[in-house]
Amino acid sequence: MERIFSTNIETINTLGNVLFAENVSDIYRMRRQYKQDICDKYMAEFKQAEGFMQYEQAMAVSFASDYIYLSSLLISEMKEKLAQCQQMMGVSDADLDTYRQKRQAMSQSSAADSIHNALYEEVGRNHQRLKEAKEKGNKH
């Protein structure tokens, strides 16, 4: 999805709104930056400090300047871009919440279905193995 907005001129032509496509592309770019500069960097420091086993290790990480400030800046910019996109497309906060709930229900349902299917297939394979083992045992 990210590449569609950042590299495909047809997307801009289809939407008919260059600013919308640019905002979405910017949101994806900022999300990538957030992951790299906040999440990945923090986890690397956390692992390097062996999980902050001591107070001094935890205090050695500069949370205020490196993480909190940059995090709040990126989140604020992403929220602003999202609000602009919502306004351009005529989507309210309630519409967005409804979409999120439906999307979450779909992902939970499909995840549960895939787990159920995997377990069902495993039971079937085990049943077949047991049947084959019994048949071998009866022949001997």
mmCIF file of C-alpha atoms in Angstrom:
data_model
loop_
_atom_site.group_PDB
_atom_site.id
_atom_site.type_symbol
_atom_site.label_atom_id
_atom_site.label_comp_id
_atom_site.label_asym_id
_atom_site.label_seq_id
_atom_site.Cartn_x
_atom_site.Cartn_y
_atom_site.Cartn_z
ATOM 1 C CA MET A 1 0.000 0.000 0.000
ATOM 2 C CA GLU A 2 2.802 2.381 0.881
ATOM 3 C CA ARG A 3 4.452 2.046 -2.533
ATOM 4 C CA ILE A 4 1.168 2.758 -4.298
ATOM 5 C CA PHE A 5 1.082 6.238 -2.786
ATOM 6 C CA SER A 6 4.783 6.984 -2.972
ATOM 7 C CA THR A 7 5.696 5.767 -6.451
ATOM 8 C CA ASN A 8 2.600 5.309 -8.601
ATOM 9 C CA ILE A 9 1.512 8.312 -10.665
ATOM 10 C CA GLU A 10 -1.691 6.444 -11.576
ATOM 11 C CA THR A 11 -2.779 6.649 -7.942
ATOM 12 C CA ILE A 12 -2.613 10.435 -8.086
ATOM 13 C CA ASN A 13 -4.494 10.461 -11.396
ATOM 14 C CA THR A 14 -7.162 8.088 -10.053
ATOM 15 C CA LEU A 15 -7.673 10.059 -6.840
ATOM 16 C CA GLY A 16 -7.530 13.363 -8.652
ATOM 17 C CA ASN A 17 -6.043 15.017 -5.586
ATOM 18 C CA VAL A 18 -2.275 15.521 -5.508
ATOM 19 C CA LEU A 19 -2.280 16.941 -1.969
ATOM 20 C CA PHE A 20 -4.142 13.899 -0.619
ATOM 21 C CA ALA A 21 -1.656 11.497 -2.242
ATOM 22 C CA GLU A 22 1.263 13.572 -0.934
ATOM 23 C CA ASN A 23 -0.171 13.577 2.591
ATOM 24 C CA VAL A 24 -0.661 9.816 2.578
ATOM 25 C CA SER A 25 2.863 9.345 1.238
ATOM 26 C CA ASP A 26 4.170 11.658 3.986
ATOM 27 C CA ILE A 27 2.312 9.674 6.648
ATOM 28 C CA TYR A 28 3.912 6.445 5.441
ATOM 29 C CA ARG A 29 7.338 8.118 5.359
ATOM 30 C CA MET A 30 6.895 9.448 8.916
ATOM 31 C CA ARG A 31 5.668 6.059 10.109
ATOM 32 C CA ARG A 32 8.815 4.465 8.658
ATOM 33 C CA GLN A 33 10.944 7.163 10.326
ATOM 34 C CA TYR A 34 9.128 6.589 13.642
ATOM 35 C CA LYS A 35 9.897 2.876 13.469
ATOM 36 C CA GLN A 36 13.566 3.466 12.644
ATOM 37 C CA ASP A 37 14.324 6.451 14.875
ATOM 38 C CA ILE A 38 12.132 5.596 17.853
ATOM 39 C CA CYS A 39 11.211 1.905 18.012
ATOM 40 C CA ASP A 40 14.287 0.249 16.504
ATOM 41 C CA LYS A 41 16.757 2.636 18.104
ATOM 42 C CA TYR A 42 15.141 2.255 21.538
ATOM 43 C CA MET A 43 15.109 -1.538 21.300
ATOM 44 C CA ALA A 44 18.795 -1.543 20.309
ATOM 45 C CA GLU A 45 19.668 0.556 23.371
ATOM 46 C CA PHE A 46 17.451 -1.617 25.551
ATOM 47 C CA LYS A 47 19.219 -4.785 24.369
ATOM 48 C CA GLN A 48 22.628 -3.162 24.690
ATOM 49 C CA ALA A 49 21.836 -2.247 28.305
ATOM 50 C CA GLU A 50 20.702 -5.851 28.853
ATOM 51 C CA GLY A 51 17.172 -4.830 29.695
ATOM 52 C CA PHE A 52 18.048 -1.994 32.079
ATOM 53 C CA MET A 53 18.900 -4.258 34.964
ATOM 54 C CA GLN A 54 20.268 -1.360 36.968
ATOM 55 C CA TYR A 55 19.048 2.178 37.554
ATOM 56 C CA GLU A 56 22.194 3.682 36.007
ATOM 57 C CA GLN A 57 21.626 1.782 32.754
ATOM 58 C CA ALA A 58 18.080 3.068 32.446
ATOM 59 C CA MET A 59 19.127 6.634 33.199
ATOM 60 C CA ALA A 60 21.889 6.498 30.567
ATOM 61 C CA VAL A 61 19.245 6.529 27.812
ATOM 62 C CA SER A 62 18.277 10.084 26.920
ATOM 63 C CA PHE A 63 14.511 9.587 26.767
ATOM 64 C CA ALA A 64 13.571 13.266 26.744
ATOM 65 C CA SER A 65 15.635 14.430 23.799
ATOM 66 C CA ASP A 66 15.928 11.315 21.658
ATOM 67 C CA TYR A 67 12.603 9.595 22.082
ATOM 68 C CA ILE A 68 9.926 11.704 23.701
ATOM 69 C CA TYR A 69 10.533 14.873 21.707
ATOM 70 C CA LEU A 70 10.966 13.182 18.314
ATOM 71 C CA SER A 71 8.065 10.837 19.012
ATOM 72 C CA SER A 72 5.680 13.653 19.892
ATOM 73 C CA LEU A 73 6.828 15.660 16.865
ATOM 74 C CA LEU A 74 6.275 12.789 14.411
ATOM 75 C CA ILE A 75 2.933 11.810 15.932
ATOM 76 C CA SER A 76 1.736 15.406 15.841
ATOM 77 C CA GLU A 77 2.709 15.741 12.163
ATOM 78 C CA MET A 78 1.024 12.442 11.263
ATOM 79 C CA LYS A 79 -2.168 13.483 13.060
ATOM 80 C CA GLU A 80 -2.156 16.788 11.178
ATOM 81 C CA LYS A 81 -1.730 15.026 7.816
ATOM 82 C CA LEU A 82 -4.482 12.546 8.718
ATOM 83 C CA ALA A 83 -6.856 15.365 9.670
ATOM 84 C CA GLN A 84 -6.166 17.055 6.331
ATOM 85 C CA CYS A 85 -6.829 13.795 4.478
ATOM 86 C CA GLN A 86 -10.065 13.262 6.393
ATOM 87 C CA GLN A 87 -11.195 16.783 5.557
ATOM 88 C CA MET A 88 -10.344 16.406 1.858
ATOM 89 C CA MET A 89 -12.215 13.110 1.606
ATOM 90 C CA GLY A 90 -15.127 14.116 3.839
ATOM 91 C CA VAL A 91 -14.477 11.411 6.425
ATOM 92 C CA SER A 92 -15.473 12.128 10.029
ATOM 93 C CA ASP A 93 -13.826 10.750 13.167
ATOM 94 C CA ALA A 94 -16.914 8.578 13.683
ATOM 95 C CA ASP A 95 -16.534 7.154 10.164
ATOM 96 C CA LEU A 96 -12.890 6.399 10.851
ATOM 97 C CA ASP A 97 -13.708 4.712 14.175
ATOM 98 C CA THR A 98 -16.357 2.565 12.493
ATOM 99 C CA TYR A 99 -13.851 1.558 9.826
ATOM 100 C CA ARG A 100 -11.214 0.680 12.469
ATOM 101 C CA GLN A 101 -13.696 -1.471 14.393
ATOM 102 C CA LYS A 102 -14.777 -3.346 11.259
ATOM 103 C CA ARG A 103 -11.172 -3.805 10.164
ATOM 104 C CA GLN A 104 -10.180 -5.080 13.611
ATOM 105 C CA ALA A 105 -13.107 -7.513 13.678
ATOM 106 C CA MET A 106 -12.143 -8.791 10.244
ATOM 107 C CA SER A 107 -8.501 -9.318 11.191
ATOM 108 C CA GLN A 108 -9.430 -11.075 14.436
ATOM 109 C CA SER A 109 -11.912 -13.261 12.613
ATOM 110 C CA SER A 110 -9.489 -14.192 9.847
ATOM 111 C CA ALA A 111 -6.707 -14.845 12.375
ATOM 112 C CA ALA A 112 -9.011 -17.084 14.404
ATOM 113 C CA ASP A 113 -10.150 -18.869 11.236
ATOM 114 C CA SER A 114 -6.584 -19.472 10.069
ATOM 115 C CA ILE A 115 -5.584 -20.823 13.499
ATOM 116 C CA HIS A 116 -8.660 -23.055 13.520
ATOM 117 C CA ASN A 117 -7.898 -24.308 10.008
ATOM 118 C CA ALA A 118 -4.258 -25.015 10.879
ATOM 119 C CA LEU A 119 -5.283 -26.982 13.973
ATOM 120 C CA TYR A 120 -7.930 -28.868 11.997
ATOM 121 C CA GLU A 121 -5.365 -29.815 9.334
ATOM 122 C CA GLU A 122 -2.888 -30.940 11.981
ATOM 123 C CA VAL A 123 -5.523 -33.140 13.624
ATOM 124 C CA GLY A 124 -6.290 -34.617 10.210
ATOM 125 C CA ARG A 125 -2.614 -35.376 9.536
ATOM 126 C CA ASN A 126 -2.200 -36.945 12.981
ATOM 127 C CA HIS A 127 -5.333 -39.020 12.455
ATOM 128 C CA GLN A 128 -3.971 -40.260 9.112
ATOM 129 C CA ARG A 129 -0.600 -41.145 10.673
ATOM 130 C CA LEU A 130 -2.318 -43.073 13.442
ATOM 131 C CA LYS A 131 -4.462 -44.933 10.913
ATOM 132 C CA GLU A 132 -1.382 -45.857 8.859
ATOM 133 C CA ALA A 133 0.482 -46.987 11.972
ATOM 134 C CA LYS A 134 -2.451 -49.231 12.984
ATOM 135 C CA GLU A 135 -2.600 -50.724 9.504
ATOM 136 C CA LYS A 136 1.155 -51.487 9.628
ATOM 137 C CA GLY A 137 0.726 -53.023 13.088
ATOM 138 C CA ASN A 138 -2.120 -55.279 11.902
ATOM 139 C CA LYS A 139 -0.027 -56.565 8.972
ATOM 140 C CA HIS A 140 2.785 -57.744 11.232
#
